[in-house]
Coordinates of C-alpha atoms in Angstrom, one line a residue:
M2 CA -1.0 0.2 0.0
C3 CA 2.3 3.2 -1.0
G4 CA 5.3 2.8 -1.5
I5 CA 8.6 5.1 -0.2
V6 CA 11.5 5.4 -2.5
G7 CA 15.3 7.6 -1.8
Y8 CA 18.5 8.1 -2.4
V9 CA 21.5 10.6 -1.8
G10 CA 24.9 9.7 -3.2
P11 CA 27.5 10.2 -6.3
R12 CA 24.5 9.6 -9.0
Q13 CA 22.0 11.2 -10.7
A14 CA 18.7 10.2 -8.5
A15 CA 15.9 10.8 -10.9
P16 CA 16.3 7.6 -12.5
L17 CA 16.9 5.9 -9.9
L18 CA 13.8 7.3 -7.8
L19 CA 11.3 6.1 -11.2
E20 CA 13.5 2.5 -10.9
G21 CA 12.6 1.9 -7.6
L22 CA 8.8 3.3 -7.6
R23 CA 8.6 0.7 -10.9
R24 CA 9.7 -2.6 -7.7
L25 CA 7.3 -1.1 -5.7
E26 CA 4.8 -0.4 -8.7
Y27 CA 3.0 -4.4 -7.5
R28 CA 2.2 -2.7 -3.7
G29 CA -1.5 -0.8 -5.7
Y30 CA -1.1 2.9 -7.0
D31 CA -3.6 6.2 -8.1
S32 CA -0.7 8.3 -8.6
A33 CA 3.3 9.1 -8.5
G34 CA 5.8 12.1 -7.4
L35 CA 9.0 12.1 -6.7
A36 CA 11.1 15.5 -5.7
V37 CA 15.3 16.5 -6.3
V38 CA 17.3 19.2 -4.7
A39 CA 19.3 19.8 -8.2
E40 CA 22.5 21.0 -8.3
D41 CA 22.2 24.9 -7.4
G42 CA 20.8 24.2 -4.4
T43 CA 16.9 24.8 -5.1
L44 CA 13.7 21.7 -5.1
H45 CA 12.0 20.7 -7.8
T46 CA 9.2 19.0 -7.5
V47 CA 6.6 16.4 -10.2
R48 CA 3.7 14.8 -9.8
R49 CA 1.4 12.8 -11.9
A50 CA -2.2 11.3 -10.9
G51 CA -2.6 7.9 -12.9
K52 CA 0.1 4.9 -13.8
L53 CA 3.9 5.7 -13.6
D54 CA 4.2 5.4 -17.1
R55 CA 2.4 9.1 -16.9
L56 CA 5.3 10.6 -14.9
E57 CA 8.6 9.0 -16.2
A58 CA 6.9 11.1 -19.4
A59 CA 6.4 14.3 -17.4
V60 CA 10.3 13.7 -15.9
E61 CA 12.0 13.3 -20.0
E62 CA 9.8 16.2 -20.6
S63 CA 11.4 18.3 -18.0
P64 CA 14.9 16.6 -16.0
L65 CA 15.4 17.0 -12.9
S66 CA 18.6 17.0 -12.2
G67 CA 20.4 16.5 -8.7
T68 CA 22.2 13.1 -6.4
C69 CA 18.6 13.5 -4.5
G70 CA 15.5 12.5 -4.0
I71 CA 12.7 10.6 -3.2
G72 CA 9.6 9.2 -4.9
H73 CA 6.2 8.0 -4.2
T74 CA 3.6 6.1 -5.6
R75 CA 0.0 6.6 -3.3
W76 CA -3.4 5.0 -2.8
A77 CA -6.2 7.1 -1.6
T78 CA -7.1 7.5 1.4
H79 CA -7.4 10.9 2.2
G80 CA -9.2 12.7 -0.9
P81 CA -9.3 11.1 -4.7
P82 CA -6.4 10.1 -7.3
T83 CA -5.3 14.0 -8.8
L84 CA -3.1 15.6 -9.0
E85 CA -3.5 18.0 -5.9
N86 CA -3.8 14.7 -4.0
A87 CA -0.4 13.1 -5.4
H88 CA 3.1 13.1 -3.5
P89 CA 5.5 14.4 -2.5
H90 CA 3.9 17.8 -1.1
R91 CA 5.3 20.9 0.2
S92 CA 6.0 24.1 1.8
T93 CA 4.4 26.8 1.0
D94 CA 7.5 28.3 -0.5
G95 CA 8.6 25.4 -2.2
T96 CA 10.9 24.9 0.3
I97 CA 10.2 20.9 1.6
S98 CA 8.7 18.3 -0.3
L99 CA 8.0 15.6 1.3
V100 CA 6.2 11.8 1.2
H101 CA 4.1 9.8 3.3
N102 CA 2.8 5.9 4.3
G103 CA 0.1 5.4 6.4
I104 CA -2.2 7.7 8.5
I105 CA -2.9 10.3 10.1
E106 CA -5.2 10.7 12.9
N107 CA -5.2 13.8 14.2
A108 CA -4.6 15.9 10.8
G109 CA -7.6 17.0 11.4
V110 CA -7.0 18.7 14.0
L111 CA -3.5 20.3 12.7
R112 CA -5.5 21.3 9.9
R113 CA -7.2 23.5 11.4
K114 CA -5.2 24.7 14.3
L115 CA -1.8 25.6 10.8
E116 CA -5.0 27.7 8.2
S117 CA -5.6 29.8 11.4
E118 CA -2.1 30.5 11.4
G119 CA -2.8 31.8 7.8
V120 CA -1.3 28.0 6.2
V121 CA -3.1 26.9 3.0
F122 CA -3.6 23.6 2.3
T123 CA -3.8 23.5 -1.7
S124 CA -4.8 19.2 -1.3
D125 CA -7.8 16.4 0.5
T126 CA -4.7 14.5 2.6
D127 CA -3.8 14.5 6.1
T128 CA 0.3 14.9 4.2
E129 CA -0.1 18.2 3.7
A130 CA -0.3 18.7 7.2
V131 CA 2.7 17.3 8.4
V132 CA 5.0 19.4 5.8
H133 CA 3.7 22.5 6.6
L134 CA 4.4 21.8 10.0
V135 CA 8.0 20.9 9.8
D136 CA 8.3 24.3 7.6
R137 CA 6.9 26.2 10.4
L138 CA 8.8 24.5 13.8
W139 CA 12.3 24.3 11.8
P140 CA 14.2 26.7 14.0
E141 CA 16.4 29.3 13.1
G142 CA 19.6 27.9 11.6
G143 CA 18.5 24.4 12.9
T144 CA 19.0 21.7 10.8
L145 CA 15.6 19.6 8.5
E146 CA 15.9 16.3 11.0
E147 CA 15.7 18.9 13.5
A148 CA 12.4 20.0 12.2
V149 CA 10.9 17.0 11.4
A150 CA 11.7 15.4 14.7
A151 CA 9.8 18.4 16.5
A152 CA 7.0 17.4 13.8
L153 CA 6.7 13.8 14.3
R154 CA 6.0 15.2 18.3
Q155 CA 2.7 16.8 17.5
V156 CA 1.9 14.2 15.6
I157 CA -1.2 10.6 15.7
G158 CA -1.2 8.2 14.1
A159 CA 0.7 5.9 11.6
Y160 CA 3.1 6.8 9.1
G161 CA 6.9 6.2 6.6
I162 CA 7.9 9.8 5.8
A163 CA 10.7 10.7 4.0
V164 CA 12.0 14.8 2.7
V165 CA 13.8 16.6 1.4
S166 CA 14.4 20.5 1.2
S167 CA 16.7 23.1 -0.4
R168 CA 17.4 24.6 3.3
D169 CA 19.2 21.9 4.1
P170 CA 20.3 19.8 0.6
D171 CA 22.5 17.0 0.3
K172 CA 20.1 15.0 2.3
V173 CA 16.9 13.0 3.3
V174 CA 15.2 12.3 6.6
V175 CA 12.9 9.2 7.1
A176 CA 10.7 8.9 9.8
R177 CA 9.0 5.7 10.8
N178 CA 5.8 4.2 12.5
G179 CA 3.5 1.6 12.1
S180 CA 4.9 1.9 8.0
P181 CA 7.2 0.1 6.7
L182 CA 10.7 1.9 6.1
L183 CA 14.1 0.5 5.3
L184 CA 17.8 1.8 4.8
G185 CA 19.6 0.4 1.5
V186 CA 23.6 0.2 2.8
G187 CA 25.6 1.0 -0.4
N188 CA 28.7 1.7 -1.5
G189 CA 30.6 3.9 -2.6
G190 CA 28.5 6.9 -0.6
E191 CA 25.6 6.6 -1.6
V192 CA 21.7 5.5 0.8
L193 CA 19.2 4.5 -0.1
V194 CA 15.6 4.4 1.5
G195 CA 12.1 2.4 0.8
S196 CA 9.1 1.1 1.9
D197 CA 10.1 -2.1 0.6
A198 CA 13.6 -3.6 -0.2
A199 CA 12.1 -4.4 -3.2
A200 CA 12.8 -0.6 -4.4
V201 CA 16.6 -1.1 -3.5
I202 CA 18.4 -4.6 -4.7
A203 CA 19.3 -3.8 -7.5
H204 CA 21.5 -2.0 -5.8
T205 CA 23.2 -3.2 -2.7
R206 CA 21.6 -6.3 -0.5
N207 CA 22.0 -4.5 3.1
V208 CA 19.5 -3.0 4.8
V209 CA 18.9 -1.3 7.6
Y210 CA 15.0 -1.7 9.0
L211 CA 14.4 1.2 11.2
D212 CA 12.1 -0.4 13.7
D213 CA 8.9 2.3 15.6
G214 CA 9.9 5.3 16.4
D215 CA 13.2 6.0 14.9
Y216 CA 14.0 8.4 12.6
A217 CA 17.5 8.4 10.5
V218 CA 19.3 11.4 8.2
L219 CA 20.9 9.6 5.2
T220 CA 23.8 11.9 2.9
P221 CA 26.8 11.3 1.1
E222 CA 28.8 11.0 4.4
G223 CA 25.9 7.6 5.4
Y224 CA 23.3 7.6 7.6
R225 CA 22.8 8.5 11.3
T226 CA 19.0 6.5 13.2
Y227 CA 17.7 8.1 16.1
G228 CA 14.9 7.6 18.4
L229 CA 12.8 9.8 18.5
Q230 CA 12.3 9.6 22.2
Q231 CA 15.4 8.3 23.1
G232 CA 17.9 10.7 20.6
P233 CA 21.2 8.5 19.2
V234 CA 19.9 4.2 18.8
R235 CA 21.8 1.1 16.6
R236 CA 20.0 -0.7 14.4
K237 CA 20.7 -3.7 13.0
V238 CA 22.8 -4.3 9.3
H239 CA 20.4 -7.3 7.8
E240 CA 21.7 -8.8 4.6
V241 CA 18.9 -9.8 1.3
T242 CA 18.6 -13.3 0.5
W243 CA 16.6 -12.9 -2.4
D244 CA 17.9 -11.4 -5.7
L245 CA 16.7 -9.2 -8.5
A246 CA 15.0 -12.3 -10.9
A247 CA 13.1 -12.6 -7.4
I248 CA 11.1 -9.3 -9.1
E249 CA 11.0 -10.1 -12.7
K250 CA 8.6 -11.6 -14.6
G251 CA 10.6 -14.2 -15.8
G252 CA 9.1 -15.2 -19.6
Y253 CA 6.4 -15.2 -17.5
D254 CA 2.7 -13.2 -18.7
H255 CA 2.2 -12.2 -15.9
F256 CA 3.6 -12.3 -11.8
M257 CA 0.3 -14.2 -10.4
L258 CA 0.8 -17.0 -13.5
K259 CA 4.9 -16.9 -11.7
E260 CA 4.0 -16.9 -8.7
I261 CA 1.6 -19.7 -9.8
F262 CA 3.9 -22.1 -11.0
E263 CA 6.8 -21.5 -8.3
Q264 CA 4.5 -23.1 -6.0
P265 CA 6.8 -26.6 -6.1
R266 CA 9.9 -24.8 -5.4
T267 CA 8.0 -22.6 -2.6
L268 CA 6.7 -25.7 -0.9
E269 CA 10.3 -27.5 -1.4
D270 CA 12.2 -24.8 0.2
V271 CA 9.7 -24.1 3.1
T272 CA 10.1 -27.3 4.1
R273 CA 13.5 -27.4 3.6
G274 CA 15.4 -29.1 6.1
R275 CA 12.7 -29.2 8.7
L276 CA 11.4 -33.1 8.0
L277 CA 12.5 -35.6 9.9
E278 CA 11.5 -39.0 8.5
E279 CA 12.5 -41.1 11.5
E280 CA 10.9 -39.4 14.0
G281 CA 7.6 -38.5 11.9
S282 CA 8.5 -34.3 13.6
A283 CA 9.9 -31.7 12.0
R284 CA 12.9 -29.1 13.5
L285 CA 12.2 -25.6 13.5
G286 CA 15.1 -23.5 13.9
G287 CA 12.3 -20.8 14.7
I288 CA 11.0 -22.0 18.3
T289 CA 12.7 -21.0 20.5
V290 CA 10.6 -21.8 23.4
S291 CA 10.9 -24.1 25.4
D292 CA 8.4 -28.4 25.4
G293 CA 7.8 -27.2 29.1
E294 CA 6.4 -23.4 27.5
L295 CA 5.2 -24.9 24.6
L296 CA 3.0 -27.7 26.3
D297 CA 2.0 -25.7 28.8
I298 CA -0.1 -23.6 26.0
D299 CA -3.2 -24.5 26.3
R300 CA -5.7 -23.5 23.8
I301 CA -4.6 -21.1 20.0
V302 CA -5.4 -18.4 19.2
I303 CA -5.2 -17.8 15.4
T304 CA -5.5 -13.9 13.6
A305 CA -3.9 -13.3 10.7
C306 CA -6.8 -11.0 7.6
G307 CA -7.6 -11.5 3.5
T308 CA -6.5 -14.4 2.6
S309 CA -3.3 -14.6 6.0
W310 CA -7.1 -15.2 7.2
H311 CA -7.8 -18.2 4.8
S312 CA -4.9 -20.1 5.7
A313 CA -5.5 -19.9 9.3
L314 CA -8.9 -21.1 9.5
I315 CA -6.7 -24.8 7.7
G316 CA -4.2 -24.3 10.7
E317 CA -6.5 -24.3 13.1
Y318 CA -8.2 -27.8 11.7
M319 CA -4.8 -29.0 11.8
L320 CA -4.5 -28.1 15.2
E321 CA -7.7 -29.8 16.5
E322 CA -7.6 -32.6 14.6
L323 CA -3.8 -33.6 14.7
A324 CA -2.3 -32.0 18.0
R325 CA -6.5 -31.5 19.5
I326 CA -5.8 -28.1 20.9
P327 CA -8.5 -26.0 21.4
T328 CA -8.4 -23.2 18.2
K329 CA -9.4 -20.1 16.9
V330 CA -9.2 -17.5 14.1
E331 CA -10.0 -13.9 14.0
Y332 CA -9.7 -11.7 11.9
A333 CA -6.8 -9.8 13.1
S334 CA -9.6 -5.7 12.3
E335 CA -12.4 -7.8 15.5
F336 CA -10.2 -8.9 17.4
R337 CA -7.6 -5.9 18.2
Y338 CA -11.4 -4.3 19.8
K339 CA -12.5 -6.6 21.0
N340 CA -11.3 -7.7 24.9
P341 CA -10.2 -10.8 23.6
V342 CA -10.4 -13.7 26.3
V343 CA -6.2 -14.1 26.7
D344 CA -3.6 -15.6 29.5
S345 CA 0.0 -16.4 29.8
K346 CA -1.2 -20.5 29.1
T347 CA -2.8 -18.9 25.3
L348 CA -0.4 -19.1 22.0
V349 CA -1.5 -16.4 19.4
I350 CA -0.2 -17.6 16.3
A351 CA -0.1 -13.9 13.4
V352 CA -0.2 -14.9 10.5
S353 CA 1.6 -12.0 7.4
Q354 CA 3.3 -12.9 4.3
S355 CA 4.4 -9.1 4.7
G356 CA 4.8 -9.0 8.7
E357 CA 3.8 -5.0 8.7
T358 CA 0.1 -5.9 7.9
A359 CA -1.3 -3.3 10.1
D360 CA -4.5 -5.2 12.1
T361 CA -2.1 -8.0 12.2
L362 CA 0.5 -5.9 14.1
A363 CA -1.4 -4.4 16.0
A364 CA -3.3 -7.8 17.5
L365 CA -0.2 -9.4 18.5
R366 CA 0.8 -5.9 20.7
E367 CA -2.6 -6.5 21.8
A368 CA -2.1 -9.9 23.0
K369 CA 0.8 -9.4 24.1
Q370 CA 0.2 -6.5 26.4
R371 CA -2.2 -9.7 27.7
G372 CA 0.4 -12.1 28.5
A373 CA 0.3 -13.9 26.4
K374 CA 2.7 -15.9 23.7
V375 CA 2.7 -14.3 20.9
M376 CA 4.7 -16.4 17.2
G377 CA 4.7 -14.7 13.3
I378 CA 4.1 -17.3 10.1
V379 CA 5.2 -14.5 8.1
N380 CA 7.2 -14.5 4.8
V381 CA 9.1 -11.1 4.5
V382 CA 12.8 -11.5 7.1
G383 CA 12.9 -8.6 9.3
S384 CA 10.1 -7.3 8.9
T385 CA 7.9 -5.9 11.9
I386 CA 5.4 -9.2 12.5
A387 CA 9.3 -11.2 12.9
R388 CA 10.3 -9.1 15.5
E389 CA 8.2 -8.4 17.8
T390 CA 7.0 -12.0 18.4
D391 CA 9.3 -14.4 20.9
F392 CA 9.4 -17.3 18.0
G393 CA 8.2 -17.9 14.5
V394 CA 8.9 -20.0 11.2
Y395 CA 10.1 -18.2 7.7
L396 CA 8.2 -19.1 4.9
H397 CA 11.3 -18.5 2.6
A398 CA 8.7 -18.6 -0.3
G399 CA 10.5 -15.1 -1.9
P400 CA 9.0 -11.7 -3.0
E401 CA 5.4 -11.9 -4.5
I402 CA 4.7 -9.5 -6.7
G403 CA 1.0 -9.9 -7.8
V404 CA -1.2 -8.6 -5.3
A405 CA -3.9 -11.4 -5.1
S406 CA -1.7 -14.5 -3.1
T407 CA -0.8 -17.9 -4.4
K408 CA 2.9 -19.4 -3.0
A409 CA 2.5 -17.7 0.6
F410 CA -1.1 -19.1 1.2
T411 CA 0.0 -22.3 0.0
S412 CA 3.1 -22.4 1.9
Q413 CA 1.9 -20.7 5.2
V414 CA -0.9 -24.2 5.5
A415 CA 3.0 -25.9 4.5
A416 CA 3.8 -23.6 7.7
L417 CA 1.4 -23.6 9.9
A418 CA 0.9 -28.5 8.4
L419 CA 5.1 -28.5 10.6
F420 CA 4.1 -26.4 13.4
T421 CA 1.3 -29.1 13.8
L422 CA 3.6 -31.8 13.2
Y423 CA 6.2 -30.2 15.6
L424 CA 3.6 -29.7 18.7
A425 CA 1.1 -32.9 18.1
R426 CA 4.4 -35.3 18.2
R427 CA 4.8 -33.5 21.7
R428 CA 1.3 -34.0 22.9
N429 CA -0.4 -37.3 21.5
L430 CA 0.1 -38.1 17.8
S431 CA 2.0 -41.4 16.8
V432 CA 5.6 -41.8 15.4
L433 CA 3.4 -43.7 12.6
E434 CA 1.8 -41.3 11.8
G435 CA 3.8 -38.1 11.5
R436 CA 5.9 -40.6 9.2
R437 CA 3.1 -40.5 7.2
I438 CA 3.0 -36.6 7.5
V439 CA 6.1 -36.2 6.5
K440 CA 6.0 -38.6 3.6
A441 CA 2.8 -36.7 2.4
L442 CA 5.3 -33.4 2.4
Q443 CA 7.8 -34.8 0.9
A444 CA 5.6 -35.4 -2.2
L445 CA 3.9 -32.1 -2.5
P446 CA 6.2 -30.7 -4.9
A447 CA 5.6 -33.4 -7.6
Q448 CA 2.4 -32.8 -7.1
V449 CA 1.7 -30.0 -7.0
E450 CA 3.5 -30.1 -11.0
E451 CA 1.4 -33.0 -11.4
I452 CA -1.4 -30.1 -11.2
L453 CA 0.1 -28.1 -12.7
E454 CA 0.3 -29.2 -16.1
Q455 CA -3.3 -29.0 -16.8
D456 CA -3.4 -24.6 -16.5
E457 CA -3.9 -25.0 -20.1
A458 CA -7.3 -27.5 -20.1
I459 CA -8.2 -25.2 -17.0
R460 CA -7.9 -22.3 -19.2
E461 CA -9.9 -24.1 -21.8
L462 CA -12.5 -24.5 -19.1
A463 CA -12.3 -20.7 -18.1
E464 CA -13.0 -19.8 -21.0
Q465 CA -16.8 -21.3 -20.8
Y466 CA -17.8 -19.1 -17.7
V467 CA -15.8 -16.0 -18.8
D468 CA -19.1 -13.8 -18.9
A469 CA -20.8 -15.3 -15.1
P470 CA -21.7 -13.1 -13.4
N471 CA -21.8 -14.9 -10.0
F472 CA -19.5 -17.4 -8.3
L473 CA -20.4 -20.5 -5.8
Y474 CA -17.7 -21.3 -3.9
L475 CA -18.1 -25.1 -1.6
G476 CA -16.4 -26.9 0.5
R477 CA -16.6 -29.3 4.1
G478 CA -13.9 -30.7 6.6
F479 CA -10.3 -29.4 5.8
Q480 CA -12.1 -27.5 2.1
F481 CA -14.6 -25.4 3.2
P482 CA -11.3 -22.4 3.7
V483 CA -10.2 -23.8 0.1
A484 CA -13.4 -22.3 -0.9
L485 CA -13.7 -19.5 0.9
E486 CA -9.8 -18.9 -0.8
G487 CA -11.0 -19.7 -4.7
A488 CA -13.9 -17.8 -4.4
L489 CA -11.6 -14.6 -3.3
K490 CA -9.2 -15.2 -5.3
L491 CA -11.3 -15.3 -8.1
K492 CA -13.6 -11.9 -7.5
E493 CA -10.2 -10.3 -6.6
V494 CA -8.9 -9.8 -10.4
S495 CA -11.7 -10.9 -12.5
Y496 CA -14.3 -8.6 -10.3
I497 CA -16.6 -11.4 -10.7
H498 CA -19.2 -11.7 -6.8
A499 CA -17.6 -14.5 -5.6
E500 CA -19.0 -16.0 -2.9
G501 CA -17.6 -19.2 0.0
Y502 CA -19.7 -21.0 1.8
P503 CA -19.6 -24.4 3.7
A504 CA -21.3 -27.2 1.6
A505 CA -23.9 -27.9 3.8
E506 CA -25.1 -23.6 5.0
M507 CA -26.1 -23.5 1.2
K508 CA -30.1 -24.8 1.2
H509 CA -29.1 -22.4 4.8
G510 CA -29.9 -18.8 1.6
P511 CA -27.4 -19.6 -1.4
I512 CA -29.5 -22.4 -2.9
A513 CA -32.4 -19.1 -3.6
L514 CA -29.4 -18.0 -6.1
I515 CA -28.3 -21.7 -7.6
D516 CA -29.6 -21.9 -11.2
E517 CA -28.7 -23.1 -15.4
K518 CA -26.6 -19.8 -15.2
M519 CA -24.6 -20.2 -11.8
P520 CA -21.4 -22.1 -12.4
V521 CA -20.9 -23.5 -8.8
V522 CA -17.1 -24.7 -7.6
F523 CA -17.6 -28.6 -5.4
L524 CA -14.4 -29.4 -3.4
A525 CA -15.3 -33.0 -3.4
P526 CA -12.0 -35.0 -2.4
K527 CA -12.0 -37.9 -0.9
D528 CA -11.8 -37.1 2.2
P529 CA -13.8 -38.5 6.0
V530 CA -17.0 -35.2 4.7
Y531 CA -17.4 -36.5 0.8
S532 CA -20.3 -38.7 0.7
K533 CA -22.2 -35.6 2.4
V534 CA -20.1 -33.4 -0.6
V535 CA -21.9 -35.9 -2.7
A536 CA -25.5 -35.6 -1.6
N537 CA -25.1 -31.3 -1.9
I538 CA -23.7 -31.8 -5.8
E539 CA -27.5 -33.6 -6.6
E540 CA -28.8 -31.1 -4.7
V541 CA -27.2 -28.5 -6.8
K542 CA -26.8 -30.2 -9.8
A543 CA -31.3 -31.0 -9.2
R544 CA -31.6 -26.7 -9.6
A545 CA -29.9 -27.3 -12.9
G546 CA -26.6 -25.4 -11.5
Q547 CA -23.2 -26.3 -13.2
V548 CA -21.3 -27.7 -11.5
I549 CA -17.3 -27.5 -11.7
A550 CA -15.7 -30.5 -9.4
V551 CA -12.1 -30.3 -8.3
V552 CA -11.5 -34.9 -7.1
N553 CA -8.6 -36.5 -6.0
D554 CA -9.6 -40.2 -7.3
G555 CA -11.8 -41.6 -11.1
A556 CA -15.5 -39.9 -8.3
A557 CA -18.0 -42.6 -10.7
E558 CA -20.1 -41.7 -8.0
L559 CA -20.3 -38.1 -9.8
E560 CA -20.7 -39.6 -13.0
G561 CA -23.3 -37.7 -14.7
K562 CA -23.8 -35.1 -11.8
V563 CA -20.5 -32.6 -13.1
D564 CA -20.4 -31.0 -15.1
H565 CA -16.3 -30.1 -14.9
F566 CA -13.6 -32.9 -13.0
I567 CA -10.2 -30.8 -11.9
R568 CA -8.6 -34.2 -10.8
V569 CA -5.7 -33.6 -8.4
P570 CA -3.8 -35.7 -7.0
E571 CA -4.2 -37.8 -2.9
T572 CA -1.9 -36.9 -0.5
H573 CA -3.4 -36.8 3.7
T574 CA -6.5 -35.4 4.4
A575 CA -4.4 -32.5 6.7
L576 CA -2.4 -31.3 3.0
L577 CA -5.5 -31.9 0.9
P578 CA -6.7 -27.1 1.0
I579 CA -2.4 -27.3 -1.0
L580 CA -3.8 -29.2 -3.8
T581 CA -7.8 -28.2 -4.1
V582 CA -6.1 -24.5 -4.2
I583 CA -4.1 -25.0 -6.9
P584 CA -7.1 -25.5 -9.7
L585 CA -9.2 -22.2 -7.8
Q586 CA -5.5 -20.4 -8.4
L587 CA -5.1 -20.9 -12.1
L588 CA -8.9 -20.9 -12.8
A589 CA -9.5 -17.6 -11.3
Y590 CA -6.1 -15.8 -13.2
H591 CA -7.4 -17.4 -16.6
V592 CA -10.9 -15.8 -16.4
A593 CA -9.6 -12.9 -14.9
V594 CA -7.3 -12.4 -18.0
L595 CA -9.7 -13.5 -20.1
R596 CA -13.0 -10.7 -18.9
G597 CA -9.3 -8.5 -19.7
S598 CA -8.9 -7.3 -15.8
D599 CA -5.2 -6.5 -14.9
V600 CA -4.3 -8.9 -12.7
D601 CA -0.9 -8.2 -10.7
Q602 CA -3.1 -4.8 -10.1
P603 CA -6.5 -5.6 -9.1
R604 CA -8.9 -2.2 -9.3
N605 CA -8.8 -0.2 -5.8
L606 CA -6.2 -3.8 -3.8
A607 CA -3.0 -3.5 -2.2
K608 CA -0.4 -5.9 -1.8
S609 CA -0.2 -5.1 2.3
V610 CA -2.6 -3.1 4.3
T611 CA -0.4 -1.5 6.7
V612 CA -3.0 1.1 7.3
E613 CA -6.7 0.0 9.0

């Protein structure tokens, strides 16, 4: 959600800023802009509503020369995506430019105070209040960082900001509170800033993640980090382990398709070195608590948002079925505003691809405050959730660029399976059952490859339903969350209305929608509730619904009752969701492409939701 990039060093800033913004496009945006301090000390700002192509054309028409600057892609919150609301925002005299991710909660109060002092606002944004505040609080003879720190002490809310000024050239000041920001430490006196490592990876693998309440000063001599309340602080330098190729399409038409096809490898990566075949268990180096502390847990709460919430639901089924421990899944956005019943015997697991999801981060902080143990399952190394949880599991899925999550979902389910196995073997699970699960996990990458070979057949199926106005996805048991995820994928990228339901709940409302124009996708693998799903299929066919069934054997009982079969291999019931979701990802992708949708950047959506 929004993107920030900044640069100070010996090279021309504008091309590097544009390159960085291009790397951040996947986060979702509707306007973009740059500010560069020119070699003569003046500050030049260029902004455009719409996509980066328009900003690049404007910069090409009027080149920006200078070695210090900031850039931004905006996802509209306060005010529509217009030129006036695009970042960077400027002080009245044009000597300060500022970009901002997040939401300033007291912007209204600040705005009214500044207007009473004669400041004229030119945008609808909360951000503009901050740049005028920096201007007003700049001490006589002082520095940019002093003015920024003074302003931020009056700001309430979430922010990642970057600021430049012609009054204090060759300097970028950045700050973070609740919205991710990192420094890229380059060679030869250059320092970069980005809201994501993708913005800096072309130039350095060495990054410094800022903590909430930090600000940093970037100059050609290096960088300095401070806490708003405690003065100078030291932050660890991390090495980014993936390379530039990971954030490029690699010959695929879209990132979403590339990431669907990467799943055999990502499933192998999430399990590599973690499976103990003889013991029928898992080795998880990130679980730093003792077995005694784990066994003392009497309840688990998993908190997440969106696709991660669906993987959490599968985790709930796994933990209760195999580890026999009461588990509940909570929307993070609801958990943080409830009075949750958690204590020192509760384990709260936060699941997030980015590790920066605002609601999930707030939920885990609430849980910690109430004395619960907190665990993270995240993809991004060094992310805020990874740093603030007591222990956890990394997915090692590599960067996920497509807004609609695919490979992160299956990696999350696999990681939850690993943790379930780890916990269950310490509680009640037999070694024989543990070995069966280990072997099933080892077989997943090849089985996913087998499903991906049906890509062309699924594309042909998509052609038949590309104009359907609605879809219904139905499953039971472990397959119910897959139905939710399949429906979410379709609506995210194709804009077709789709709903996921427990199959038995169809009779309690959705059955009224079924007619000959309604495609109904059933998750119908041979599992303990298979016979019940067969009965639900009969009910749909009795009302002339079009049935697409995902099955894992010949499904002789369904011949003549199903319009289209999609077959997946057999595996352990708890791991079936990893296989049955793959065809639904492909179906959503192909329907969206056939409808002409922007698959990688669906309208109104952002990759990393860092504000409420």
